PDB file of C-alpha atoms in Angstrom:
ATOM      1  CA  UNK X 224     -53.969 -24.688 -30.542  1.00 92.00           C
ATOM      2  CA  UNK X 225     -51.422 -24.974 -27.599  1.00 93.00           C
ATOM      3  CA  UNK X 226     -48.631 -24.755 -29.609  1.00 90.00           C
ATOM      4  CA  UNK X 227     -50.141 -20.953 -30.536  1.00 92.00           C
ATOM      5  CA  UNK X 228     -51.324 -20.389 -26.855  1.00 93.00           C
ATOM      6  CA  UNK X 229     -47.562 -20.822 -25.591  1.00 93.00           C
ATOM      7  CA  UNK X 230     -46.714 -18.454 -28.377  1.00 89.00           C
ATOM      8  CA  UNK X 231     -49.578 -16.191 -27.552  1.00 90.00           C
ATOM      9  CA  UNK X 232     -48.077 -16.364 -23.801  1.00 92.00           C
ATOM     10  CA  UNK X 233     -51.311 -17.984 -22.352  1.00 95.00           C
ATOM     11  CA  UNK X 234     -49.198 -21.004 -20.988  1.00 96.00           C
ATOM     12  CA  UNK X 235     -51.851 -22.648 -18.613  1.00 96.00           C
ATOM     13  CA  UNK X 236     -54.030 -22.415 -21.850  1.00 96.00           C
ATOM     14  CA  UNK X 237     -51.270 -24.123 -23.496  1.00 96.00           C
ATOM     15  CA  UNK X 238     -50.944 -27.002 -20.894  1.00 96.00           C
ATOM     16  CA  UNK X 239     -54.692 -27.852 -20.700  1.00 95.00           C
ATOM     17  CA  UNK X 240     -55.334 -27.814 -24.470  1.00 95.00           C
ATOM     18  CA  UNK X 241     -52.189 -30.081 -24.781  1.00 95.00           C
ATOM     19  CA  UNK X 242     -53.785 -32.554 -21.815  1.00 94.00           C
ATOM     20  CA  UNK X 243     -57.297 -32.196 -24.001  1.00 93.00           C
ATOM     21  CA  UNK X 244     -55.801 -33.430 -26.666  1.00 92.00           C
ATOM     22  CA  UNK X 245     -54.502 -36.220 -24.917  1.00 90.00           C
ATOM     23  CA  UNK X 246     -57.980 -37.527 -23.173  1.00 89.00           C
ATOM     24  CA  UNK X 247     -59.822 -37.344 -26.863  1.00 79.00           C
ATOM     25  CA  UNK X 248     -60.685 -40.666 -28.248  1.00 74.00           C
ATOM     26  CA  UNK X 249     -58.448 -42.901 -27.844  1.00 68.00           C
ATOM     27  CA  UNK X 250     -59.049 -44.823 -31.217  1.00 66.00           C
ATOM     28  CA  UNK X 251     -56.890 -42.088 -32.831  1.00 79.00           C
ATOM     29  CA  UNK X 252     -54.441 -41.144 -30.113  1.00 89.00           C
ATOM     30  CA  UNK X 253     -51.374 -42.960 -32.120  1.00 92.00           C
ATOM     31  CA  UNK X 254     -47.625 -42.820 -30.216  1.00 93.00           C
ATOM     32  CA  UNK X 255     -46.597 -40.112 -32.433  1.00 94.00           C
ATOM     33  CA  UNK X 256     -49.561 -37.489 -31.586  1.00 94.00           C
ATOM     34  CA  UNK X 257     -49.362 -38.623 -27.817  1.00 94.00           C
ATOM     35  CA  UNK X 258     -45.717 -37.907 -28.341  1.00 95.00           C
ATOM     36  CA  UNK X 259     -46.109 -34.637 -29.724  1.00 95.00           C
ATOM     37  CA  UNK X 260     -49.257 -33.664 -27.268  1.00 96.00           C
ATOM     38  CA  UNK X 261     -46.964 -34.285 -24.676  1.00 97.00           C
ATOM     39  CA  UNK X 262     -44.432 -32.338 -26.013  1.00 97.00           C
ATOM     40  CA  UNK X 263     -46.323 -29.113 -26.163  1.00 97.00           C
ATOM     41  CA  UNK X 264     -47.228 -29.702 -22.634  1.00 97.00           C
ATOM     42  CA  UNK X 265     -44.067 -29.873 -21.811  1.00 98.00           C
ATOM     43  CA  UNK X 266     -43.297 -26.328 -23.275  1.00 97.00           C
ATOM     44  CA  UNK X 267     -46.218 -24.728 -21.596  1.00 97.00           C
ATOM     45  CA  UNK X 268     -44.650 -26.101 -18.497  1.00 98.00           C
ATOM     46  CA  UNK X 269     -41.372 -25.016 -18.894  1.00 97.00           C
ATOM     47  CA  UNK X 270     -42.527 -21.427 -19.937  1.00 96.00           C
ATOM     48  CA  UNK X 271     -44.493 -21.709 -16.374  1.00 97.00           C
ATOM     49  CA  UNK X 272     -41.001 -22.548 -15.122  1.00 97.00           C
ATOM     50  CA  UNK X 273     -42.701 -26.219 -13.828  1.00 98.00           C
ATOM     51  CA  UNK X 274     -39.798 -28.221 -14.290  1.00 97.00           C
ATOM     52  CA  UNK X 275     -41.068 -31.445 -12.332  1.00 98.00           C
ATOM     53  CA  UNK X 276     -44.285 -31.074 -14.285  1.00 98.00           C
ATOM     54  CA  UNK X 277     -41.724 -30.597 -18.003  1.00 98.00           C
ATOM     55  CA  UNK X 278     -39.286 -33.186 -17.460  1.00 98.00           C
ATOM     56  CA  UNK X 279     -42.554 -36.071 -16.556  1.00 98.00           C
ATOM     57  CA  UNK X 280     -44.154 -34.853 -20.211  1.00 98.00           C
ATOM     58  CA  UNK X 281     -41.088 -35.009 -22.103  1.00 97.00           C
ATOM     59  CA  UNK X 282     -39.931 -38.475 -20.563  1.00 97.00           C
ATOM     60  CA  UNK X 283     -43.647 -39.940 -21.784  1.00 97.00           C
ATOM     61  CA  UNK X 284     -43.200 -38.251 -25.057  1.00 97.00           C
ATOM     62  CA  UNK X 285     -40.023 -39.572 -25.689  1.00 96.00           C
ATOM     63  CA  UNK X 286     -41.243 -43.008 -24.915  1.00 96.00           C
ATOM     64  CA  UNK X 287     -44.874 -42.702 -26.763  1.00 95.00           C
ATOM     65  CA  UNK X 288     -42.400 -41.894 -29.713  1.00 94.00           C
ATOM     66  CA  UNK X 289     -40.181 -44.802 -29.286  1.00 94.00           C
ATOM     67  CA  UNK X 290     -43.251 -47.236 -29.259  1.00 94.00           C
ATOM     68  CA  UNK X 291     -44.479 -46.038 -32.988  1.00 91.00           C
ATOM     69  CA  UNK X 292     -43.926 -48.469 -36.125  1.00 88.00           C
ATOM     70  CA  UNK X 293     -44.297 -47.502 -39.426  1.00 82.00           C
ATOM     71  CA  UNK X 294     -48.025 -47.897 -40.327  1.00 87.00           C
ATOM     72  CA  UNK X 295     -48.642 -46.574 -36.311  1.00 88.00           C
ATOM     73  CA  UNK X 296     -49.557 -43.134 -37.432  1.00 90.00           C
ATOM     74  CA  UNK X 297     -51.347 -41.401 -40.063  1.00 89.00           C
ATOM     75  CA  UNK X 298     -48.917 -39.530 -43.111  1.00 89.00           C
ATOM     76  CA  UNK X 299     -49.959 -35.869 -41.434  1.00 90.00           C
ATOM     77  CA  UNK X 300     -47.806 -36.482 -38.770  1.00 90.00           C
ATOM     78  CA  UNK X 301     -45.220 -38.123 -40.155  1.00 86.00           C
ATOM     79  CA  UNK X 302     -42.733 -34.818 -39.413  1.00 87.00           C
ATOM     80  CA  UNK X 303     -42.422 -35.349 -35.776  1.00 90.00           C
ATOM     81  CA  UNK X 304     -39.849 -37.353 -34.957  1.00 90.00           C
ATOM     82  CA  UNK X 305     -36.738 -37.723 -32.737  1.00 90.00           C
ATOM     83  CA  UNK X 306     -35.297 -34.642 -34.383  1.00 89.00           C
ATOM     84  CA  UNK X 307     -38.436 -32.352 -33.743  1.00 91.00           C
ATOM     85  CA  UNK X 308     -38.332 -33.915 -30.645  1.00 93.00           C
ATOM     86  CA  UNK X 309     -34.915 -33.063 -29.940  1.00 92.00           C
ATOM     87  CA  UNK X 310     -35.937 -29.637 -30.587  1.00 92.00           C
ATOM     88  CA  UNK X 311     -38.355 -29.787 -28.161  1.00 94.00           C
ATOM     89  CA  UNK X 312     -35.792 -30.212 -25.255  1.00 95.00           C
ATOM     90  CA  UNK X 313     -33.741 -27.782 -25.964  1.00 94.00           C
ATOM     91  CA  UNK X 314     -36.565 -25.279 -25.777  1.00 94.00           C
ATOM     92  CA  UNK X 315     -37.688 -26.742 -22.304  1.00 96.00           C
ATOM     93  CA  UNK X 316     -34.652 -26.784 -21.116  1.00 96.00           C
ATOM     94  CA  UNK X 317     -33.648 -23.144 -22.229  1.00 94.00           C
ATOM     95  CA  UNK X 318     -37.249 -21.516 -20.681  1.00 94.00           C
ATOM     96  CA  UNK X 319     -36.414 -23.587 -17.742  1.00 96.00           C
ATOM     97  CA  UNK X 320     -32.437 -22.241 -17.521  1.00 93.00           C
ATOM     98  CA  UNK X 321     -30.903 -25.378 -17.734  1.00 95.00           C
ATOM     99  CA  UNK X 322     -28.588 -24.321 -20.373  1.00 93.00           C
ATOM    100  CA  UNK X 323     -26.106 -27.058 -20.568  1.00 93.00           C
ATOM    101  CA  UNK X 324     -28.902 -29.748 -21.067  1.00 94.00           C
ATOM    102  CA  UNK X 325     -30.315 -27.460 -23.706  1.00 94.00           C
ATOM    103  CA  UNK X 326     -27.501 -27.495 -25.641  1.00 91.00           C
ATOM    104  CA  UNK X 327     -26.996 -31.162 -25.462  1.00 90.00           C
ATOM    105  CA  UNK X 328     -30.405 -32.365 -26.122  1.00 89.00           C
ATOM    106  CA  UNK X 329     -31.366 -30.019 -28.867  1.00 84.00           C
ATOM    107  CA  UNK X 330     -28.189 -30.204 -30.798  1.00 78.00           C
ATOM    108  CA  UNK X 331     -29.815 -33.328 -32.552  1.00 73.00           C
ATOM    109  CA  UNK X 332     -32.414 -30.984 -33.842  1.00 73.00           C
ATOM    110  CA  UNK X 333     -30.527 -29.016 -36.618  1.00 68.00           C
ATOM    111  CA  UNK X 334     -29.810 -30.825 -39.728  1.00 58.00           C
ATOM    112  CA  UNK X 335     -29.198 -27.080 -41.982  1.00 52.00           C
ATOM    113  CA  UNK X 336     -30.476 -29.523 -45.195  1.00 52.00           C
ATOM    114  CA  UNK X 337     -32.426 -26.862 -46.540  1.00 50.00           C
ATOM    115  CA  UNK X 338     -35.543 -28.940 -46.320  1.00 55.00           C
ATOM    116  CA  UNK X 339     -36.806 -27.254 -43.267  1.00 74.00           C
ATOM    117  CA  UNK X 340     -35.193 -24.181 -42.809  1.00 79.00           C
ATOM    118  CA  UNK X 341     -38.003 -22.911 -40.328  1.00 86.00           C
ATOM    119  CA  UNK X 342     -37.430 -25.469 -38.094  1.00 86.00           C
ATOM    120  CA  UNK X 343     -33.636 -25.320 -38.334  1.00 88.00           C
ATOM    121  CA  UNK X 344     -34.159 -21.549 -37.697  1.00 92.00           C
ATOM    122  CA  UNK X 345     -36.281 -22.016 -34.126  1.00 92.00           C
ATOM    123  CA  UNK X 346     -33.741 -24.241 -33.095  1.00 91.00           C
ATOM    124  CA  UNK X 347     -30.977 -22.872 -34.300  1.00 92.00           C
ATOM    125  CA  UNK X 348     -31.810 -19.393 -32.151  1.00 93.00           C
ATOM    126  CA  UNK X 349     -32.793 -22.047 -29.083  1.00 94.00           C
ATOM    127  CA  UNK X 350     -29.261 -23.286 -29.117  1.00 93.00           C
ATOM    128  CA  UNK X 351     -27.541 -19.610 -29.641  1.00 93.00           C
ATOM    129  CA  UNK X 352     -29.273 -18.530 -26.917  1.00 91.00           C
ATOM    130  CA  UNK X 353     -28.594 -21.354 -24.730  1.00 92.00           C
ATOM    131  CA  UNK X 354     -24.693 -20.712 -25.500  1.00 91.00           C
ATOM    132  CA  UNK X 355     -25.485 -17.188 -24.272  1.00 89.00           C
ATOM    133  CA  UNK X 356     -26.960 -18.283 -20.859  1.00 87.00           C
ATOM    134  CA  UNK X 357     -24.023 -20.117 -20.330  1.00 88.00           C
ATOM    135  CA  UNK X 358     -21.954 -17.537 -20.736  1.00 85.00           C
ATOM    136  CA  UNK X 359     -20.559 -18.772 -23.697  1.00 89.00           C
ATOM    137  CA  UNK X 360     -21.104 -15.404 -25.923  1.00 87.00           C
ATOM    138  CA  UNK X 361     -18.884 -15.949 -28.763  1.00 89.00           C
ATOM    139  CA  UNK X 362     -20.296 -19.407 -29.897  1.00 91.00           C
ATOM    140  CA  UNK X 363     -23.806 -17.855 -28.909  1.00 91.00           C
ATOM    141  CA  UNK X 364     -23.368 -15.072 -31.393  1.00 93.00           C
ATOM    142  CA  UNK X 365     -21.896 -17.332 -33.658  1.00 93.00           C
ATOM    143  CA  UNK X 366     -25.141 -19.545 -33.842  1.00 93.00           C
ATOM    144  CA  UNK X 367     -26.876 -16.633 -33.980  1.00 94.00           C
ATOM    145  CA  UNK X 368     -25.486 -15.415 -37.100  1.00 95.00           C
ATOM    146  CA  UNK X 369     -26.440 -18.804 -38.999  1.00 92.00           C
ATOM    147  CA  UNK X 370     -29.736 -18.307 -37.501  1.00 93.00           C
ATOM    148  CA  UNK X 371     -29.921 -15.106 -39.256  1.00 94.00           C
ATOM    149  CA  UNK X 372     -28.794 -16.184 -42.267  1.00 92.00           C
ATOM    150  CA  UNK X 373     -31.211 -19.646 -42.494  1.00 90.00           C
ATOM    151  CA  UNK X 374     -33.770 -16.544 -41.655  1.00 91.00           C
ATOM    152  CA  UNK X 375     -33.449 -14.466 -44.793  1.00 90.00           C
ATOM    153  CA  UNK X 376     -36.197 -15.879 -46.764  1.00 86.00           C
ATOM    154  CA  UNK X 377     -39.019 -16.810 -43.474  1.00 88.00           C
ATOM    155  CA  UNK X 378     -41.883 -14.651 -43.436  1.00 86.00           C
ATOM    156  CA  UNK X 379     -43.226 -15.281 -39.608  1.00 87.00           C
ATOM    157  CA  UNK X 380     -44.176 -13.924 -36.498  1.00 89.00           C
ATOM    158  CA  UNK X 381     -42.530 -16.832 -34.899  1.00 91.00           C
ATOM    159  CA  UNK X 382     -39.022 -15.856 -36.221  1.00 92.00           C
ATOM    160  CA  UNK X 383     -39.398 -12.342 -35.187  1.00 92.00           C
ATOM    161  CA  UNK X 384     -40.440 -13.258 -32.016  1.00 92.00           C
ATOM    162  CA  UNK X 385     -37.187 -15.923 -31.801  1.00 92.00           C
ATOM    163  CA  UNK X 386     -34.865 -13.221 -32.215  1.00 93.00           C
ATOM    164  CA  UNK X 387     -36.487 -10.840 -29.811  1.00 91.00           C
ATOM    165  CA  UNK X 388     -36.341 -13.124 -27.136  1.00 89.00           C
ATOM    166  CA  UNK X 389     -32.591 -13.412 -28.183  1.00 90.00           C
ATOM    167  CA  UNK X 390     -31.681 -10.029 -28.017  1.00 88.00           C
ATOM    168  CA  UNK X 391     -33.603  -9.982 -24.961  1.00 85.00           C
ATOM    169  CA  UNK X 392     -31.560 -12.612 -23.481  1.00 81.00           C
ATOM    170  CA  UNK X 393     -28.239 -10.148 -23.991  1.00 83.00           C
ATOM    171  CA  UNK X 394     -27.603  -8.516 -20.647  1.00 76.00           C
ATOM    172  CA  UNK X 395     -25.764  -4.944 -21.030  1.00 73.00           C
ATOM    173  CA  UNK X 396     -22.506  -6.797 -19.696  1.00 74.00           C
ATOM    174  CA  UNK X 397     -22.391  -8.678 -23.156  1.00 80.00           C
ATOM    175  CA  UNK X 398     -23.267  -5.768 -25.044  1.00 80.00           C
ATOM    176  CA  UNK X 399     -20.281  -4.313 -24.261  1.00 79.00           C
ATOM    177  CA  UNK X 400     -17.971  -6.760 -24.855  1.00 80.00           C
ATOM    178  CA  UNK X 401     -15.976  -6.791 -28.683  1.00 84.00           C
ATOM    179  CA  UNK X 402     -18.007 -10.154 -29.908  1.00 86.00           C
ATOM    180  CA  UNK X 403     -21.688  -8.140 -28.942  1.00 88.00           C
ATOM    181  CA  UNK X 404     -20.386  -5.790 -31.173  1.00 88.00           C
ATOM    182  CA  UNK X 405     -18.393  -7.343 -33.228  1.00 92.00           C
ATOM    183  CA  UNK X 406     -21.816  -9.642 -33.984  1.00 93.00           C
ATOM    184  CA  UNK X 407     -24.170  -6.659 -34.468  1.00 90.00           C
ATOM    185  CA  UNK X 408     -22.177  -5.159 -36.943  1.00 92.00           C
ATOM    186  CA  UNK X 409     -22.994  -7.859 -38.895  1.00 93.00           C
ATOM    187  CA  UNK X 410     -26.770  -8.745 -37.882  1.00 94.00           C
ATOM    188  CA  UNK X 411     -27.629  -5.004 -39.256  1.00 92.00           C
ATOM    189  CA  UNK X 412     -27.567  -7.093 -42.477  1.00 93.00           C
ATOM    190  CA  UNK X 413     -30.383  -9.561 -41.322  1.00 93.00           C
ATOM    191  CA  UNK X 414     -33.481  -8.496 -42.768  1.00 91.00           C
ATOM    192  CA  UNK X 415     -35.326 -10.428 -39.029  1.00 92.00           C
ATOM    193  CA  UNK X 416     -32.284  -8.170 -37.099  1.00 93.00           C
ATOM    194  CA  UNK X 417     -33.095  -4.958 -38.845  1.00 89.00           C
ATOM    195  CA  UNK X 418     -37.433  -5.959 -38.230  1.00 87.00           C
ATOM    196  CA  UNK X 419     -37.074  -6.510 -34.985  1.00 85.00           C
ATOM    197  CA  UNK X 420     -34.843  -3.411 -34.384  1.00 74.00           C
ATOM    198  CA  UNK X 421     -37.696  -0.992 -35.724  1.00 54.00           C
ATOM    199  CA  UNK X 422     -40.096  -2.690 -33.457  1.00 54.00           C
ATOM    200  CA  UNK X 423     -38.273  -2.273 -30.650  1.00 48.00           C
TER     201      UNK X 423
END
């Protein structure tokens, strides 16, 4: 539920539902789920641009996570782990404009394995645009387009929403420079590119 508030944009929604979580019994509050409830507090906070409040949830959630075993936590959750995690601060640090960390802490988060392309996707656009907020726009657009293409065959609102935020993210500056266009030539090909473009 606070993973779809933030989504939703209700981020102090997001926060509290993530610090519910947290304060529920404690018989079945293993280090992975305390890792990943503090986690998704951490991305309401960053969306509400807290970054005192962020970096104190992801520090705890990094070290719930590094305090699990094995047999610590039930199969369900069994996905989140340093690499989802990983993904996790490079989002933070991208809402919260601190670029060059997001780059560095979420590159861990893309393994393109085909086992979890949706995944790969959201982080994939996280670290485009990330490249873009640096200024870096060629390697930006460059991530981008192997976003697009690990996009072709994800049916969600969440990936249309990823690359709106991206375009979003392109200042008129960079759309006049040769690798904007040079980029958007090609993303006309990207069914995602092309959905976005007739919502817009």
């Amino acid at each position: 539920m606070s993973h779809q508030a933030t989504f939703v944009g209700r981020y102090r929604e997001a926060a509290t539902l993530a610090r519910a979580a947290l304060a529920g019994p404690a018989a079945s509050l293993t280090p992975t789920l305390a890792g990943q409830f503090r986690a998704m507090e951490a991305r309401a906070l960053a969306r509400l641009g807290d970054d005192r409040g962020c970096d104190l949830a992801l520090s705890e959630a990094e070290r719930q996570l590094s305090t699990r075993t094995a047999d610590s936590d039930p199969a369900y959750i069994a996905y989140f782990d340093e690499v989802e995690l990983a993904a996790e601060f490079g989002h933070c640090f991208r809402d919260l404009g601190r670029s060059v960390q997001a780059t560095e802490r979420g590159a861990g988060s893309i393994f393109g394995d085909g086992l979890n392309n949706c995944s790969d996707f959201f982080a994939t656009m996280v670290q485009a645009e990330a490249y873009i907020n640096q200024g870096e726009a060629s390697q930006g657009f460059e991530i981008a387009m192997s976003a697009l293409q690990l996009g072709e065959g994800l049916k969600s609102a969440r990936c249309v929403q990823y690359v709106r935020e991206f375009q979003g993210r392109v200042t008129d500056g960079m759309k006049q420079a040769a690798e904007f266009r040079d980029f958007a030539e090609q993303a006309r090909g990207y069914r995602l590119w092309q959905q976005v473009g007739t919502q817009s």
